[in-house]
Backbone as ProteinMPNN parsed JSONL, in Angstrom:
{"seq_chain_A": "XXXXXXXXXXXXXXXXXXXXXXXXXXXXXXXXXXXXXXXXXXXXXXXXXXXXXXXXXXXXXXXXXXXXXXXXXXXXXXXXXXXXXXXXXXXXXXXXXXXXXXXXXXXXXXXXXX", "coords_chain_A": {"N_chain_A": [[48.335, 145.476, -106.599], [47.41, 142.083, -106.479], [46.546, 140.18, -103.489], [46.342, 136.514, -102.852], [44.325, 135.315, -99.807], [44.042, 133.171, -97.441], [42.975, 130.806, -94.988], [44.194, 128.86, -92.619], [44.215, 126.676, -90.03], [45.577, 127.899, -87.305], [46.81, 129.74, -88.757], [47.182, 132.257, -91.284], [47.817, 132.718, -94.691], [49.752, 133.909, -97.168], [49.6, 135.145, -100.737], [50.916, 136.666, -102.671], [50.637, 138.459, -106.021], [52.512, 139.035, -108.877], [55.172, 141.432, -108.584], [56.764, 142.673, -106.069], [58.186, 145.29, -104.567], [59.287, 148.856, -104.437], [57.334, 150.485, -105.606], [54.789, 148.411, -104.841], [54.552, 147.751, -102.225], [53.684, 149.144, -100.273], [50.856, 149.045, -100.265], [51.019, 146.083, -100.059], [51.629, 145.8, -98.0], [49.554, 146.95, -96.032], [47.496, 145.212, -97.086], [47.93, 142.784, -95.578], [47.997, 143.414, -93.082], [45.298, 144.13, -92.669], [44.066, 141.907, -93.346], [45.441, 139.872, -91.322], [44.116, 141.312, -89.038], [41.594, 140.83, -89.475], [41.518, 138.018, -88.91], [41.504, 134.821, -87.171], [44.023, 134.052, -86.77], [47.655, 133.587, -85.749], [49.784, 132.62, -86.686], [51.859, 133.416, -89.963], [51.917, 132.416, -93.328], [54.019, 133.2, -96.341], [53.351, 132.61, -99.329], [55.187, 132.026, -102.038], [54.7, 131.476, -104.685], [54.004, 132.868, -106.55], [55.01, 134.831, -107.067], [57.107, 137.336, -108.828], [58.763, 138.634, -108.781], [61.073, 140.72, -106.204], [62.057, 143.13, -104.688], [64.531, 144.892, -101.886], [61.894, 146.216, -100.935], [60.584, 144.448, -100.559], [61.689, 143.056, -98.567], [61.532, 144.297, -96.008], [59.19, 144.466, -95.851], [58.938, 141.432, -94.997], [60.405, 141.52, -92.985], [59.311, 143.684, -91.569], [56.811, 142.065, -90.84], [57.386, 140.032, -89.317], [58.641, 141.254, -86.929], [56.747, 142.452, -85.835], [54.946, 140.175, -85.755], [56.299, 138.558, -83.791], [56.259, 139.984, -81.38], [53.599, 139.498, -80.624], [53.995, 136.582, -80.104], [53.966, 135.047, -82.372], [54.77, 133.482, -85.531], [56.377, 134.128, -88.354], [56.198, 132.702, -91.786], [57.591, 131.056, -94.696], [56.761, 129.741, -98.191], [57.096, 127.902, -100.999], [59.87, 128.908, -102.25], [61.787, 129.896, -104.591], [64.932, 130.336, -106.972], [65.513, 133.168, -108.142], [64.262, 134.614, -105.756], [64.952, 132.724, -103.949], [67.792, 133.47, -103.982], [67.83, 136.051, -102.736], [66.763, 135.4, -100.278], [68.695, 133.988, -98.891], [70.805, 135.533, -99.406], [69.922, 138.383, -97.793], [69.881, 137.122, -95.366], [67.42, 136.719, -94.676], [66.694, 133.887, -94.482], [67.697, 132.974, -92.072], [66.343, 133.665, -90.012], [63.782, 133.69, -91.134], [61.508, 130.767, -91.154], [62.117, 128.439, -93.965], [59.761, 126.408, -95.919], [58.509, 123.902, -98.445], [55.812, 124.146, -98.496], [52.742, 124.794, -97.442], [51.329, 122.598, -96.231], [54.203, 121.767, -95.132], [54.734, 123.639, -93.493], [52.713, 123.09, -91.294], [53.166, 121.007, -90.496], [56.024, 120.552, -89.978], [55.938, 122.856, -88.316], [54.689, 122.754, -86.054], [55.39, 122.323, -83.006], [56.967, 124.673, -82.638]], "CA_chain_A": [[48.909, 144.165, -106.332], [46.341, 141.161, -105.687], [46.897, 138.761, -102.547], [45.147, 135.481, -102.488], [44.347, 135.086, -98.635], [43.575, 131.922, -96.979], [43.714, 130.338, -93.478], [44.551, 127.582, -92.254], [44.532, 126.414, -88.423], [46.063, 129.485, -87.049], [47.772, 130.253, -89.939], [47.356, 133.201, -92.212], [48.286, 132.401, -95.989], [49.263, 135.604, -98.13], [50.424, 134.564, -101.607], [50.717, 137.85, -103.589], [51.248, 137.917, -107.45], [53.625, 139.847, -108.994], [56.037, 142.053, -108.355], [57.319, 142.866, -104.869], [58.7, 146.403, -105.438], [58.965, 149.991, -103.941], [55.673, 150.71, -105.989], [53.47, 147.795, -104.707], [54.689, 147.833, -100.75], [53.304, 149.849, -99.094], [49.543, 148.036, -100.501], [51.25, 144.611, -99.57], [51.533, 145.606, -95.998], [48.588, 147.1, -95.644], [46.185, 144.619, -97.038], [48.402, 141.812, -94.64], [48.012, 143.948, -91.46], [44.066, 143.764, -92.442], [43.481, 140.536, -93.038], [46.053, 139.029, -90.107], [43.559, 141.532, -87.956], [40.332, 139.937, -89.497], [41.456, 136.609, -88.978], [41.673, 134.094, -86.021], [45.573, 133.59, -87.181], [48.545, 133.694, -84.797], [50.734, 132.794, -87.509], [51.831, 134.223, -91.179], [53.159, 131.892, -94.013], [54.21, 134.0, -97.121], [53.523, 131.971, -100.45], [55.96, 132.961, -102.989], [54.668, 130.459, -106.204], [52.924, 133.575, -107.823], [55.77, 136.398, -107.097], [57.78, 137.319, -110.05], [59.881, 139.814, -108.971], [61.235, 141.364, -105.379], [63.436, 143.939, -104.341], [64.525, 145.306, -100.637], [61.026, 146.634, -100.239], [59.945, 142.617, -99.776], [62.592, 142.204, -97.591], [61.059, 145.267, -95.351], [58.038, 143.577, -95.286], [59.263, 140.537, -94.058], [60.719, 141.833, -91.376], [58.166, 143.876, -90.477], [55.929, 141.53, -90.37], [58.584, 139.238, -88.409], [58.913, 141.84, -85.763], [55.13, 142.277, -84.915], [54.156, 138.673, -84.781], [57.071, 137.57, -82.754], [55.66, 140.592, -80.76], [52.586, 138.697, -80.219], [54.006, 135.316, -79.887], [53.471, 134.276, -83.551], [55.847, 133.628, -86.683], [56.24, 134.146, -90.04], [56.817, 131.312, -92.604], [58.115, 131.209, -96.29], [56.768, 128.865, -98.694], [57.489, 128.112, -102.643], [60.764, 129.966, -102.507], [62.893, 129.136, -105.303], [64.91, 131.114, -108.296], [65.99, 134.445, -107.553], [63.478, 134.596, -104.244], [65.445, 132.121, -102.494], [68.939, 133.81, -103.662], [67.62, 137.15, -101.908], [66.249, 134.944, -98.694], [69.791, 133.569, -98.69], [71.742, 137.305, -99.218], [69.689, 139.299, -97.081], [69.663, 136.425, -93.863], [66.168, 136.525, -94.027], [66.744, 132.669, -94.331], [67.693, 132.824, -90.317], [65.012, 134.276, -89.037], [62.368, 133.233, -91.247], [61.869, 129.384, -92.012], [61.307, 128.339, -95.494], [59.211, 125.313, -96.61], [57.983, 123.885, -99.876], [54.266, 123.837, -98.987], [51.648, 124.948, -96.602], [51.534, 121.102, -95.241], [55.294, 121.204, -94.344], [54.805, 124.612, -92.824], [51.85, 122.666, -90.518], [53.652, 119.056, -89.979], [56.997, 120.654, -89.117], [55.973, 124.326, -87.348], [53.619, 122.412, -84.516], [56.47, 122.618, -81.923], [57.682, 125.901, -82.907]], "C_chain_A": [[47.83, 143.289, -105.726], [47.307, 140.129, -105.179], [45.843, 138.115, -102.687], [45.441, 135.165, -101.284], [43.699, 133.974, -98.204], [43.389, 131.332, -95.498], [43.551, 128.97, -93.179], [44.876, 127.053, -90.762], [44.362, 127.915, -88.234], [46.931, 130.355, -87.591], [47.055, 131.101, -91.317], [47.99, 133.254, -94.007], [48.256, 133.887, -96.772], [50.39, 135.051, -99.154], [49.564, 136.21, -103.054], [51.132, 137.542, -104.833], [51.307, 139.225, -108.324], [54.93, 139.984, -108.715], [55.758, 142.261, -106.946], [58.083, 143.748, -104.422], [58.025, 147.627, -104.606], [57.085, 150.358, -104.478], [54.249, 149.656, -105.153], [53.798, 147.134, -103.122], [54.0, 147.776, -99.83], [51.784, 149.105, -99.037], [50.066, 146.47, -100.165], [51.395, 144.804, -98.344], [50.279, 145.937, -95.439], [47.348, 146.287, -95.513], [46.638, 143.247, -96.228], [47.946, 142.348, -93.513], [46.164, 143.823, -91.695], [43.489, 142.447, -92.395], [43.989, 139.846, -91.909], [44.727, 140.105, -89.372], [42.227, 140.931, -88.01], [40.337, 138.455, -89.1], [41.287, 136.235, -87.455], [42.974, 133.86, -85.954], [46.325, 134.126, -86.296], [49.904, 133.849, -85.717], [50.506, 133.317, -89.451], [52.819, 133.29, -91.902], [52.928, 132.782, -95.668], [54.025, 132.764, -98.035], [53.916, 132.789, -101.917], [55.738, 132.488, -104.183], [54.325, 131.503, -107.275], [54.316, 135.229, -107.778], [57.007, 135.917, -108.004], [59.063, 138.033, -109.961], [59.993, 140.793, -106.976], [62.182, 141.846, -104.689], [63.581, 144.487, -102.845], [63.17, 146.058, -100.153], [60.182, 145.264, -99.998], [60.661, 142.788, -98.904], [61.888, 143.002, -96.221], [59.955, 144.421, -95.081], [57.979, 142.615, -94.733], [59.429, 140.798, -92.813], [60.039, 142.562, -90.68], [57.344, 143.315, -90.273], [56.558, 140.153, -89.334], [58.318, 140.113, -87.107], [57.495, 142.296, -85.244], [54.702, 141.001, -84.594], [55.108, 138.09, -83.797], [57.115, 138.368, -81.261], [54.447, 140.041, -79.832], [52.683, 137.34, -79.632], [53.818, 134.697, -81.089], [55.012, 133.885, -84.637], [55.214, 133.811, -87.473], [56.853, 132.829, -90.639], [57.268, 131.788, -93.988], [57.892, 129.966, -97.242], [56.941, 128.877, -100.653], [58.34, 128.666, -102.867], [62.006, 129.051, -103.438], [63.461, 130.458, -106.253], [66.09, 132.147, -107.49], [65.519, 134.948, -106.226], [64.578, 134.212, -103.642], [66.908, 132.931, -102.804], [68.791, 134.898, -102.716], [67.399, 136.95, -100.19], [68.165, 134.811, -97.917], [71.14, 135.339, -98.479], [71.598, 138.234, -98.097], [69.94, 139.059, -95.867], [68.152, 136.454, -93.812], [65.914, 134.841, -93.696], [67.123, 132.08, -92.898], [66.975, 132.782, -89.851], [63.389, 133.764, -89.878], [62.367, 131.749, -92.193], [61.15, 129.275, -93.541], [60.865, 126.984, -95.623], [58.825, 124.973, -97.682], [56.906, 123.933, -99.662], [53.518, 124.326, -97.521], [51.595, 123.513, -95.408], [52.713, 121.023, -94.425], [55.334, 121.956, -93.454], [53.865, 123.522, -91.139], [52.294, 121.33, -90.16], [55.054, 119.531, -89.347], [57.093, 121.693, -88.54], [55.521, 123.491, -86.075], [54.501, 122.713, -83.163], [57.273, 124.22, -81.789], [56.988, 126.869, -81.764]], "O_chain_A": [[47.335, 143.591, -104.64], [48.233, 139.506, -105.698], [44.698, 138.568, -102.7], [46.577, 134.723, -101.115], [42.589, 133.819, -98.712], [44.239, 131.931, -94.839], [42.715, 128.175, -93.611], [46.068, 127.107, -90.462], [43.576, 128.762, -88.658], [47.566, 131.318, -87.162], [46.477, 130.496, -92.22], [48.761, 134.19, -94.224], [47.335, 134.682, -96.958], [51.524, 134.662, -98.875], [48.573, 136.501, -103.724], [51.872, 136.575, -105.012], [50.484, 140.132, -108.447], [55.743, 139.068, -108.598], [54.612, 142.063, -106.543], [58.947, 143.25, -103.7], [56.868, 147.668, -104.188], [56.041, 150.423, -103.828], [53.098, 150.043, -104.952], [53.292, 146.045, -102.853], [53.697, 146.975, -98.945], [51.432, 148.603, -97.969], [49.138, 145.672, -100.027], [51.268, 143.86, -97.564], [49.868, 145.325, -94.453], [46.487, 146.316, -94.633], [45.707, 142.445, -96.15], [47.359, 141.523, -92.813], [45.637, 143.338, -90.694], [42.65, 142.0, -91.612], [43.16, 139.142, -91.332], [43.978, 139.226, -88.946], [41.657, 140.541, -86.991], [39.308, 137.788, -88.984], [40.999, 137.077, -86.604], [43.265, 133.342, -84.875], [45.913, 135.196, -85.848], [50.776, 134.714, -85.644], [49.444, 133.504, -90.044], [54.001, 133.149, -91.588], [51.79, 132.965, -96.1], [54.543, 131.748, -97.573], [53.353, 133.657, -102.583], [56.503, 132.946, -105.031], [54.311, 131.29, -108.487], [54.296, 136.296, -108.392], [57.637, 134.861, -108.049], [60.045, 138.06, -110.703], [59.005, 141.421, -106.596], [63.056, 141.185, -104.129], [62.439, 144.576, -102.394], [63.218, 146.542, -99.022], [59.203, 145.2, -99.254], [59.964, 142.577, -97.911], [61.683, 142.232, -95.283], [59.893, 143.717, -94.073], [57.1, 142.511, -93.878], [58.811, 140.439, -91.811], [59.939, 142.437, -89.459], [56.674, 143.802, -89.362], [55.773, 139.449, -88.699], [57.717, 139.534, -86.202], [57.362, 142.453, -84.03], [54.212, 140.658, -83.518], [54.741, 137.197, -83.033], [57.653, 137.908, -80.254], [54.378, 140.138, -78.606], [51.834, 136.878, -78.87], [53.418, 133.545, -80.925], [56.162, 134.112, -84.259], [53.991, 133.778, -87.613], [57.724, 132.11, -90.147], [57.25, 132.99, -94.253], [58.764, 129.1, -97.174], [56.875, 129.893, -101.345], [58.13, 129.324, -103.886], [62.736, 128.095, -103.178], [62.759, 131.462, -106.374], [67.016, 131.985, -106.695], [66.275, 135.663, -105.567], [65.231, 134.963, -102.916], [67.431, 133.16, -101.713], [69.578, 134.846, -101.771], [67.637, 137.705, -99.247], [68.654, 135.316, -96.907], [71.903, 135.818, -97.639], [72.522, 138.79, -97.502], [70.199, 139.964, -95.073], [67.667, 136.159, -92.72], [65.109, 134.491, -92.833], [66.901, 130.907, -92.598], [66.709, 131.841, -89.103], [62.286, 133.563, -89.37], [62.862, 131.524, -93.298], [60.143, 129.772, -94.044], [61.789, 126.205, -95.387], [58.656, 126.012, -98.319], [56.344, 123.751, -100.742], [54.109, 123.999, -96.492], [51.771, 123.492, -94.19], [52.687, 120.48, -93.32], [55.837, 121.531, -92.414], [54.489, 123.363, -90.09], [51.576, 120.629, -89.447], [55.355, 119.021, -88.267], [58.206, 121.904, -88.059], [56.159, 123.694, -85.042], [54.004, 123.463, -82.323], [58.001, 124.635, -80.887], [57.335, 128.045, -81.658]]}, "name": "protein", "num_of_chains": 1, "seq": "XXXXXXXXXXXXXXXXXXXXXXXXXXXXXXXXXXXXXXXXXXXXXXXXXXXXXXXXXXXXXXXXXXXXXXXXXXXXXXXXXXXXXXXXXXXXXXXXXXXXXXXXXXXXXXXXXX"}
């Protein structure tokens, strides 16, 4: 599974492409937990424009990566979520706990207070 990683402020960009799936997990958490440790980043916004496909082992990942940065003091974000993504954000509740935006910019014009 390739992530394109980015940063931004103190923000962490991980926009994986694909699938999102028991098979390609356990490598989507791993290569997140390396780059959030290489970075300068506090926070984590997920870009979903390139994911095709994700089943309760995304949702796992969310939340674990929810429950370490809010560990630290950080969040997670959600951006590009549309389709079948956002029905799952909406089913699971991850849509509570983790905000969704259309874009990297809205994440950074309306997180600042967060």
């Amino acid at each position: 599974m390739e992530i394109i990683f980015s940063e931004r402020d103190r923000y962490l960009i991980a926009a994986p492409v694909g699938e999102i799936d028991h098979h390609t997990s356990l490598g989507i958490r791993q290569k997140i937990e390396k780059a959030f440790a290489r970075s300068k980043a506090r926070n984590l916004i997920f870009d979903f424009s390139r994911v095709e496909f994700m089943d309760s082992s995304g949702i796992g990942i969310l939340i674990g990566r929810y429950r370490e940065l809010s560990k630290l003091g950080g969040k997670v974000y959600a951006i590009n979520i549309s389709g079948e993504i956002g029905r799952i954000f909406g089913v699971s509740g991850l849509a509570r706990i983790i905000p969704c935006y259309a874009s990297v910019e809205d994440v950074l014009q309306n997180a600042e207070g967060q």
